[in-house]
PDB file of C-alpha atoms in Angstrom:
ATOM      1  CA  MET A  18      -1.815  25.333  -0.381  1.00 62.00           C
ATOM      2  CA  ALA A  19      -3.745  25.950   2.769  1.00 72.00           C
ATOM      3  CA  ALA A  20      -2.021  23.839   5.582  1.00 87.00           C
ATOM      4  CA  LEU A  21      -4.388  21.962   7.272  1.00 93.00           C
ATOM      5  CA  ILE A  22      -2.058  20.793   9.984  1.00 96.00           C
ATOM      6  CA  ASP A  23       0.805  23.067  10.270  1.00 97.00           C
ATOM      7  CA  VAL A  24       4.333  20.502  12.535  1.00 97.00           C
ATOM      8  CA  ARG A  25       6.450  23.901  13.880  1.00 97.00           C
ATOM      9  CA  ASP A  26       9.560  23.477  15.908  1.00 97.00           C
ATOM     10  CA  ILE A  27       8.548  20.054  17.264  1.00 98.00           C
ATOM     11  CA  VAL A  28      11.330  19.073  20.324  1.00 97.00           C
ATOM     12  CA  PHE A  29      10.486  15.983  22.062  1.00 97.00           C
ATOM     13  CA  SER A  30      13.196  13.934  24.787  1.00 95.00           C
ATOM     14  CA  TYR A  31      13.199  10.860  26.432  1.00 88.00           C
ATOM     15  CA  GLY A  32      15.297  11.535  29.468  1.00 87.00           C
ATOM     16  CA  SER A  33      18.056  12.580  28.489  1.00 88.00           C
ATOM     17  CA  SER A  34      17.995  11.536  24.646  1.00 92.00           C
ATOM     18  CA  THR A  35      16.433  13.879  21.809  1.00 94.00           C
ATOM     19  CA  ILE A  36      14.494  12.552  19.355  1.00 95.00           C
ATOM     20  CA  LEU A  37      13.438  15.552  17.292  1.00 97.00           C
ATOM     21  CA  ASN A  38      15.240  18.603  17.372  1.00 96.00           C
ATOM     22  CA  ASN A  39      13.019  21.739  16.005  1.00 96.00           C
ATOM     23  CA  VAL A  40      11.138  19.268  13.498  1.00 97.00           C
ATOM     24  CA  SER A  41       8.354  21.228  11.308  1.00 97.00           C
ATOM     25  CA  MET A  42       6.598  19.930   8.119  1.00 97.00           C
ATOM     26  CA  GLU A  43       2.861  21.078   6.371  1.00 96.00           C
ATOM     27  CA  ALA A  44       0.393  19.061   5.530  1.00 96.00           C
ATOM     28  CA  PRO A  45      -2.249  20.173   3.480  1.00 93.00           C
ATOM     29  CA  ASP A  46      -5.478  20.748   2.629  1.00 91.00           C
ATOM     30  CA  GLY A  47      -6.149  17.281   0.135  1.00 90.00           C
ATOM     31  CA  GLN A  48      -2.534  15.406   0.177  1.00 93.00           C
ATOM     32  CA  PHE A  49      -1.513  12.948   1.351  1.00 95.00           C
ATOM     33  CA  VAL A  50       2.052  13.189   3.048  1.00 97.00           C
ATOM     34  CA  ALA A  51       4.504  10.600   3.487  1.00 98.00           C
ATOM     35  CA  VAL A  52       7.312  10.792   6.215  1.00 98.00           C
ATOM     36  CA  ILE A  53       9.833   8.280   6.195  1.00 97.00           C
ATOM     37  CA  GLY A  54      13.028   7.643   8.377  1.00 94.00           C
ATOM     38  CA  PRO A  55      15.743   5.171   9.765  1.00 92.00           C
ATOM     39  CA  SER A  56      14.082   3.261  12.412  1.00 90.00           C
ATOM     40  CA  GLY A  57      13.989   4.301  15.644  1.00 88.00           C
ATOM     41  CA  CYS A  58      14.179   7.931  14.558  1.00 92.00           C
ATOM     42  CA  GLY A  59      11.186   9.091  16.205  1.00 93.00           C
ATOM     43  CA  LYS A  60       8.385   9.060  13.306  1.00 95.00           C
ATOM     44  CA  SER A  61       6.070   7.151  14.893  1.00 94.00           C
ATOM     45  CA  THR A  62       6.491   9.153  17.919  1.00 96.00           C
ATOM     46  CA  LEU A  63       5.925  12.469  15.427  1.00 97.00           C
ATOM     47  CA  LEU A  64       2.507  11.328  14.256  1.00 97.00           C
ATOM     48  CA  ARG A  65       1.438  10.511  18.509  1.00 96.00           C
ATOM     49  CA  ILE A  66       2.207  14.115  18.787  1.00 97.00           C
ATOM     50  CA  ILE A  67       0.119  15.259  15.575  1.00 97.00           C
ATOM     51  CA  ALA A  68      -2.373  13.439  17.060  1.00 96.00           C
ATOM     52  CA  GLY A  69      -2.345  15.261  20.300  1.00 95.00           C
ATOM     53  CA  LEU A  70      -1.874  11.833  22.759  1.00 95.00           C
ATOM     54  CA  ILE A  71       1.441  12.994  23.540  1.00 95.00           C
ATOM     55  CA  LYS A  72       2.192  16.384  23.654  1.00 96.00           C
ATOM     56  CA  PRO A  73       6.371  18.175  22.816  1.00 96.00           C
ATOM     57  CA  ASN A  74       9.204  19.682  25.168  1.00 96.00           C
ATOM     58  CA  SER A  75       8.150  22.442  23.277  1.00 96.00           C
ATOM     59  CA  GLY A  76       6.831  23.520  19.765  1.00 97.00           C
ATOM     60  CA  VAL A  77       3.462  23.179  18.527  1.00 97.00           C
ATOM     61  CA  VAL A  78       1.642  21.480  16.562  1.00 97.00           C
ATOM     62  CA  LEU A  79      -1.318  23.253  14.724  1.00 96.00           C
ATOM     63  CA  TYR A  80      -4.537  22.308  13.222  1.00 96.00           C
ATOM     64  CA  SER A  81      -7.052  24.099  10.807  1.00 93.00           C
ATOM     65  CA  GLY A  82      -5.076  27.609  11.854  1.00 92.00           C
ATOM     66  CA  LYS A  83      -5.429  25.959  16.133  1.00 94.00           C
ATOM     67  CA  GLU A  84      -3.348  24.375  17.982  1.00 95.00           C
ATOM     68  CA  VAL A  85      -3.740  20.480  18.759  1.00 95.00           C
ATOM     69  CA  THR A  86      -3.437  19.640  22.787  1.00 92.00           C
ATOM     70  CA  ALA A  87      -5.119  16.726  23.111  1.00 93.00           C
ATOM     71  CA  PRO A  88      -6.767  14.444  20.830  1.00 91.00           C
ATOM     72  CA  ILE A  89      -9.769  15.245  18.579  1.00 91.00           C
ATOM     73  CA  ARG A  90     -12.667  13.985  16.914  1.00 89.00           C
ATOM     74  CA  ASP A  91     -11.417  15.142  13.289  1.00 92.00           C
ATOM     75  CA  MET A  92      -9.074  13.132  13.930  1.00 94.00           C
ATOM     76  CA  SER A  93      -8.584   9.293  12.761  1.00 94.00           C
ATOM     77  CA  PHE A  94      -5.156   6.422  14.078  1.00 94.00           C
ATOM     78  CA  VAL A  95      -4.039   4.191  12.111  1.00 93.00           C
ATOM     79  CA  PHE A  96      -1.467   1.929  14.563  1.00 91.00           C
ATOM     80  CA  GLN A  97       1.022  -0.721  13.233  1.00 88.00           C
ATOM     81  CA  ASP A  98       0.235  -3.154  15.304  1.00 88.00           C
ATOM     82  CA  PHE A  99      -3.535  -3.259  15.239  1.00 88.00           C
ATOM     83  CA  ALA A 100      -4.325  -1.900  18.185  1.00 92.00           C
ATOM     84  CA  LEU A 101      -7.958  -4.552  18.100  1.00 95.00           C
ATOM     85  CA  LEU A 102      -9.529  -5.044  21.472  1.00 96.00           C
ATOM     86  CA  PRO A 103      -9.417  -9.316  21.734  1.00 96.00           C
ATOM     87  CA  TRP A 104     -12.763  -9.576  23.876  1.00 97.00           C
ATOM     88  CA  LEU A 105     -15.125  -7.294  21.324  1.00 97.00           C
ATOM     89  CA  THR A 106     -16.266  -8.333  18.088  1.00 97.00           C
ATOM     90  CA  ASN A 107     -15.036  -6.587  14.818  1.00 97.00           C
ATOM     91  CA  ARG A 108     -18.351  -4.714  14.496  1.00 97.00           C
ATOM     92  CA  GLU A 109     -17.627  -4.394  18.125  1.00 97.00           C
ATOM     93  CA  ASN A 110     -13.893  -3.257  17.546  1.00 97.00           C
ATOM     94  CA  VAL A 111     -15.393  -0.831  14.870  1.00 96.00           C
ATOM     95  CA  GLU A 112     -18.132   1.053  16.339  1.00 96.00           C
ATOM     96  CA  LEU A 113     -15.275   1.907  18.829  1.00 95.00           C
ATOM     97  CA  GLY A 114     -15.343   4.774  15.981  1.00 93.00           C
ATOM     98  CA  LEU A 115     -18.085   5.782  17.164  1.00 93.00           C
ATOM     99  CA  TYR A 116     -17.815   5.952  20.572  1.00 88.00           C
ATOM    100  CA  ASN A 117     -19.114   9.497  21.639  1.00 83.00           C
ATOM    101  CA  PHE A 118     -21.410  10.016  18.137  1.00 89.00           C
ATOM    102  CA  ASP A 119     -24.709  10.448  18.984  1.00 90.00           C
ATOM    103  CA  LEU A 120     -25.940   7.359  17.564  1.00 92.00           C
ATOM    104  CA  THR A 121     -28.237   3.933  18.549  1.00 93.00           C
ATOM    105  CA  ASP A 122     -27.080   1.536  19.467  1.00 93.00           C
ATOM    106  CA  ASP A 123     -28.431   0.150  16.078  1.00 95.00           C
ATOM    107  CA  GLU A 124     -27.291   2.756  14.588  1.00 95.00           C
ATOM    108  CA  LYS A 125     -24.206   1.670  15.571  1.00 95.00           C
ATOM    109  CA  GLU A 126     -24.206  -1.470  14.703  1.00 96.00           C
ATOM    110  CA  ALA A 127     -25.495  -0.465  11.010  1.00 96.00           C
ATOM    111  CA  LYS A 128     -22.805   2.129   9.694  1.00 95.00           C
ATOM    112  CA  ALA A 129     -20.295  -1.045  11.323  1.00 96.00           C
ATOM    113  CA  ASN A 130     -21.684  -4.114   9.107  1.00 96.00           C
ATOM    114  CA  GLU A 131     -21.604  -1.186   6.401  1.00 94.00           C
ATOM    115  CA  MET A 132     -17.665  -0.464   6.986  1.00 92.00           C
ATOM    116  CA  LEU A 133     -16.944  -3.535   6.884  1.00 94.00           C
ATOM    117  CA  GLY A 134     -18.377  -4.396   4.765  1.00 92.00           C
ATOM    118  CA  ARG A 135     -16.375  -1.909   2.580  1.00 89.00           C
ATOM    119  CA  MET A 136     -13.926  -3.594   3.378  1.00 89.00           C
ATOM    120  CA  GLY A 137     -13.961  -7.106   3.082  1.00 90.00           C
ATOM    121  CA  LEU A 138     -15.251  -8.196   5.752  1.00 93.00           C
ATOM    122  CA  GLY A 139     -18.775  -8.556   5.290  1.00 94.00           C
ATOM    123  CA  GLY A 140     -19.606 -11.936   6.755  1.00 94.00           C
ATOM    124  CA  PHE A 141     -17.251 -11.838   9.806  1.00 95.00           C
ATOM    125  CA  GLU A 142     -19.215  -9.657  11.754  1.00 96.00           C
ATOM    126  CA  GLU A 143     -19.662 -10.930  15.210  1.00 96.00           C
ATOM    127  CA  SER A 144     -16.243 -12.844  14.658  1.00 96.00           C
ATOM    128  CA  TYR A 145     -13.525 -12.156  17.505  1.00 97.00           C
ATOM    129  CA  PRO A 146      -9.833 -10.891  15.494  1.00 96.00           C
ATOM    130  CA  ASN A 147      -7.885 -13.846  16.519  1.00 95.00           C
ATOM    131  CA  ALA A 148     -10.155 -15.884  13.588  1.00 94.00           C
ATOM    132  CA  LEU A 149      -8.431 -12.751  11.595  1.00 94.00           C
ATOM    133  CA  SER A 150      -5.582 -13.019   9.598  1.00 92.00           C
ATOM    134  CA  GLY A 151      -3.262  -9.740   9.928  1.00 91.00           C
ATOM    135  CA  GLY A 152      -4.409  -8.153   6.402  1.00 91.00           C
ATOM    136  CA  MET A 153      -7.770  -8.954   7.569  1.00 93.00           C
ATOM    137  CA  LYS A 154      -6.762  -7.231  10.983  1.00 94.00           C
ATOM    138  CA  GLN A 155      -6.013  -4.224   9.744  1.00 93.00           C
ATOM    139  CA  ARG A 156      -8.710  -3.812   7.639  1.00 92.00           C
ATOM    140  CA  VAL A 157     -10.579  -4.005  10.452  1.00 95.00           C
ATOM    141  CA  GLY A 158      -8.937  -1.437  12.069  1.00 94.00           C
ATOM    142  CA  ILE A 159      -9.012   1.361   8.913  1.00 92.00           C
ATOM    143  CA  ALA A 160     -12.409   0.676   8.771  1.00 93.00           C
ATOM    144  CA  ARG A 161     -12.935   1.668  12.757  1.00 95.00           C
ATOM    145  CA  ALA A 162     -10.043   5.076  11.422  1.00 93.00           C
ATOM    146  CA  ILE A 163     -12.738   5.954   8.990  1.00 92.00           C
ATOM    147  CA  ILE A 164     -16.355   5.378  10.403  1.00 93.00           C
ATOM    148  CA  SER A 165     -16.194   8.422  11.970  1.00 91.00           C
ATOM    149  CA  SER A 166     -15.636  10.052   7.807  1.00 90.00           C
ATOM    150  CA  PRO A 167     -12.827  11.943   9.679  1.00 92.00           C
ATOM    151  CA  ARG A 168     -11.309  15.494   7.581  1.00 93.00           C
ATOM    152  CA  VAL A 169      -7.442  13.800   8.560  1.00 95.00           C
ATOM    153  CA  LEU A 170      -6.093  10.249   8.875  1.00 95.00           C
ATOM    154  CA  LEU A 171      -3.099   9.258  10.641  1.00 96.00           C
ATOM    155  CA  MET A 172      -2.006   6.635   9.868  1.00 96.00           C
ATOM    156  CA  ASP A 173       1.551   4.623  11.415  1.00 95.00           C
ATOM    157  CA  GLU A 174       3.094   2.659   9.378  1.00 93.00           C
ATOM    158  CA  PRO A 175       0.158   0.137   8.657  1.00 91.00           C
ATOM    159  CA  PHE A 176       0.817  -2.135   6.558  1.00 89.00           C
ATOM    160  CA  SER A 177       4.569  -2.802   8.095  1.00 89.00           C
ATOM    161  CA  SER A 178       3.374  -6.051  10.143  1.00 85.00           C
ATOM    162  CA  LEU A 179       2.565  -6.753   7.247  1.00 88.00           C
ATOM    163  CA  ASP A 180       3.948 -10.169   4.629  1.00 88.00           C
ATOM    164  CA  ALA A 181       4.954  -8.628   1.348  1.00 88.00           C
ATOM    165  CA  LEU A 182       2.052  -9.872  -0.525  1.00 89.00           C
ATOM    166  CA  THR A 183      -0.738  -8.724   2.127  1.00 88.00           C
ATOM    167  CA  ALA A 184       0.652  -5.136   1.973  1.00 88.00           C
ATOM    168  CA  GLU A 185       1.161  -4.964  -1.651  1.00 89.00           C
ATOM    169  CA  SER A 186      -2.965  -5.939  -1.881  1.00 87.00           C
ATOM    170  CA  LEU A 187      -3.943  -4.113   1.446  1.00 87.00           C
ATOM    171  CA  ARG A 188      -1.937  -0.291  -0.221  1.00 88.00           C
ATOM    172  CA  SER A 189      -3.505  -1.253  -4.437  1.00 87.00           C
ATOM    173  CA  GLU A 190      -6.965  -1.129  -1.962  1.00 85.00           C
ATOM    174  CA  VAL A 191      -6.320   1.870   0.096  1.00 84.00           C
ATOM    175  CA  MET A 192      -5.201   3.635  -3.049  1.00 84.00           C
ATOM    176  CA  GLU A 193      -8.652   2.151  -4.621  1.00 84.00           C
ATOM    177  CA  MET A 194     -10.813   3.762  -1.877  1.00 81.00           C
ATOM    178  CA  LEU A 195      -9.258   6.857  -2.012  1.00 80.00           C
ATOM    179  CA  LEU A 196      -9.459   7.227  -5.301  1.00 77.00           C
ATOM    180  CA  ASN A 197     -13.343   6.250  -5.731  1.00 75.00           C
ATOM    181  CA  LYS A 198     -13.415   8.847  -3.389  1.00 74.00           C
ATOM    182  CA  ASP A 199     -14.118   5.714  -1.134  1.00 72.00           C
ATOM    183  CA  ILE A 200     -13.239   6.728   1.643  1.00 74.00           C
ATOM    184  CA  SER A 201     -14.492  10.749   2.436  1.00 75.00           C
ATOM    185  CA  VAL A 202     -10.709  12.202   4.863  1.00 87.00           C
ATOM    186  CA  ASN A 203      -9.301  15.720   2.820  1.00 89.00           C
ATOM    187  CA  CYS A 204      -5.487  14.489   4.233  1.00 93.00           C
ATOM    188  CA  ILE A 205      -3.795  11.763   5.447  1.00 94.00           C
ATOM    189  CA  VAL A 206      -0.521  11.693   7.437  1.00 96.00           C
ATOM    190  CA  MET A 207       1.511   8.310   7.085  1.00 97.00           C
ATOM    191  CA  ILE A 208       4.505   7.008   9.052  1.00 97.00           C
ATOM    192  CA  THR A 209       6.824   4.543   7.111  1.00 95.00           C
ATOM    193  CA  HIS A 210      10.019   3.110   6.232  1.00 91.00           C
ATOM    194  CA  ASN A 211       9.376   2.357   3.222  1.00 94.00           C
ATOM    195  CA  VAL A 212      10.275   4.149  -0.219  1.00 96.00           C
ATOM    196  CA  GLU A 213       8.508   2.502  -2.876  1.00 95.00           C
ATOM    197  CA  GLU A 214       5.119   2.381  -0.473  1.00 95.00           C
ATOM    198  CA  ALA A 215       6.329   6.408  -0.085  1.00 96.00           C
ATOM    199  CA  VAL A 216       6.508   7.514  -3.757  1.00 97.00           C
ATOM    200  CA  GLU A 217       3.094   4.909  -4.397  1.00 95.00           C
ATOM    201  CA  MET A 218       1.480   6.499  -2.037  1.00 95.00           C
ATOM    202  CA  ALA A 219       1.688   9.876  -1.024  1.00 96.00           C
ATOM    203  CA  ASP A 220       1.919  13.633  -2.412  1.00 96.00           C
ATOM    204  CA  ARG A 221       4.306  14.811  -0.295  1.00 97.00           C
ATOM    205  CA  ILE A 222       7.296  12.689   1.296  1.00 98.00           C
ATOM    206  CA  VAL A 223       8.561  13.970   4.214  1.00 98.00           C
ATOM    207  CA  VAL A 224      12.271  13.463   4.720  1.00 97.00           C
ATOM    208  CA  LEU A 225      13.193  13.232   8.768  1.00 97.00           C
ATOM    209  CA  SER A 226      16.973  12.728   9.741  1.00 95.00           C
ATOM    210  CA  ASP A 227      18.432   9.731  12.278  1.00 93.00           C
ATOM    211  CA  LYS A 228      17.972  11.197  15.625  1.00 90.00           C
ATOM    212  CA  PRO A 229      18.029  13.512  16.553  1.00 92.00           C
ATOM    213  CA  SER A 230      15.544  13.690  14.281  1.00 95.00           C
ATOM    214  CA  VAL A 231      15.990  17.237  11.534  1.00 96.00           C
ATOM    215  CA  VAL A 232      14.050  17.504   8.208  1.00 96.00           C
ATOM    216  CA  LYS A 233      16.615  16.678   6.027  1.00 96.00           C
ATOM    217  CA  GLY A 234      13.225  17.809   3.138  1.00 96.00           C
ATOM    218  CA  VAL A 235      10.871  17.439   1.620  1.00 97.00           C
ATOM    219  CA  LYS A 236       9.950  15.580  -1.921  1.00 97.00           C
ATOM    220  CA  GLU A 237       6.661  16.221  -4.154  1.00 97.00           C
ATOM    221  CA  VAL A 238       5.693  13.661  -6.304  1.00 97.00           C
ATOM    222  CA  THR A 239       3.189  14.582  -9.075  1.00 96.00           C
ATOM    223  CA  LEU A 240       3.268  11.712 -10.728  1.00 96.00           C
ATOM    224  CA  LYS A 241       0.234  10.596 -12.127  1.00 93.00           C
ATOM    225  CA  ARG A 242      -1.818   7.649 -10.314  1.00 90.00           C
ATOM    226  CA  PRO A 243      -2.463   4.812 -10.010  1.00 88.00           C
ATOM    227  CA  ARG A 244       1.447   4.579 -10.446  1.00 91.00           C
ATOM    228  CA  ASN A 245       3.731   2.025 -12.539  1.00 92.00           C
ATOM    229  CA  THR A 246       6.204   0.996  -9.931  1.00 92.00           C
ATOM    230  CA  HIS A 247       8.549   0.063 -12.703  1.00 94.00           C
ATOM    231  CA  SER A 248       8.051   3.089 -14.596  1.00 96.00           C
ATOM    232  CA  ARG A 249      11.882   5.004 -15.419  1.00 97.00           C
ATOM    233  CA  ASP A 250       9.634   8.267 -13.484  1.00 97.00           C
ATOM    234  CA  PHE A 251       7.894   6.299 -10.314  1.00 97.00           C
ATOM    235  CA  VAL A 252      12.508   4.838  -9.994  1.00 97.00           C
ATOM    236  CA  ARG A 253      13.846   7.827 -10.312  1.00 97.00           C
ATOM    237  CA  VAL A 254      12.251   9.354  -7.580  1.00 97.00           C
ATOM    238  CA  MET A 255      12.812   6.443  -5.683  1.00 97.00           C
ATOM    239  CA  ASP A 256      16.353   6.789  -6.072  1.00 97.00           C
ATOM    240  CA  GLU A 257      15.726  10.960  -5.213  1.00 96.00           C
ATOM    241  CA  VAL A 258      14.413   9.672  -2.104  1.00 97.00           C
ATOM    242  CA  TYR A 259      16.707   7.000  -1.201  1.00 95.00           C
ATOM    243  CA  GLY A 260      19.133   9.520  -2.526  1.00 95.00           C
ATOM    244  CA  MET A 261      17.856  12.616   0.675  1.00 95.00           C
ATOM    245  CA  LEU A 262      17.610   9.782   3.291  1.00 93.00           C
ATOM    246  CA  THR A 263      21.095   8.833   2.832  1.00 90.00           C
ATOM    247  CA  ARG A 264      22.625  11.956   2.459  1.00 83.00           C
ATOM    248  CA  LYS A 265      23.932  14.130   6.090  1.00 72.00           C
ATOM    249  CA  ALA A 266      22.295  16.126   7.094  1.00 64.00           C
ATOM    250  CA  GLY A 267      22.552  19.759   6.647  1.00 59.00           C
ATOM    251  CA  THR A 268      25.065  18.873   3.129  1.00 59.00           C
ATOM    252  CA  ALA A 269      23.170  20.483  -0.251  1.00 53.00           C
TER     253      ALA A 269
END
């Protein structure tokens, strides 16, 4: 399967500290890729490099064979902390995903209202983010990211700010939308530190070491969807990923 996103030998340093050390990975077209590793290992930094938001010291990110040097329209970003503008209504926040699109204000409003309805937020279009729960805020963030029908969806620990039950519910909703083709993206790259979340959602899991981060291994997840998180096969895959996380880099 061809790589839609090809990350090659990325090095990123902050001052004298090396965060990412020759990190290479691929995100094939049609796959959900999770990147997992210890806190502070540079996972979010890697995602921002993929998005073209920050530049590495060396190495390259290719999207459809072309180097990514700045943000591109084909990629959308879901932030861990929601990143909603509090002075805009929920609808107006979602409309930001259509910035620079050749649409009238009425067309943008209609699309945003439709997307909020699909995310279960009908009736909250003219409310402000401070009136929403954490789960509802992240629904707005996801709506903003997917309203432009991006080819690639980049998600930076999108469920980590939510309580366990809300996170589980929203994960299930996102997966249902993906399986039903309600979210029309070709590829997803998600940052997480949650092994169960990675195994539940991803086709491929890229495991990073502690910083200076290297890729410790890649696990292909072939379990049938929707996945039973209590099945023996699911637990077995989780154990394998835990083993990759806890194994020292460079050891078999």
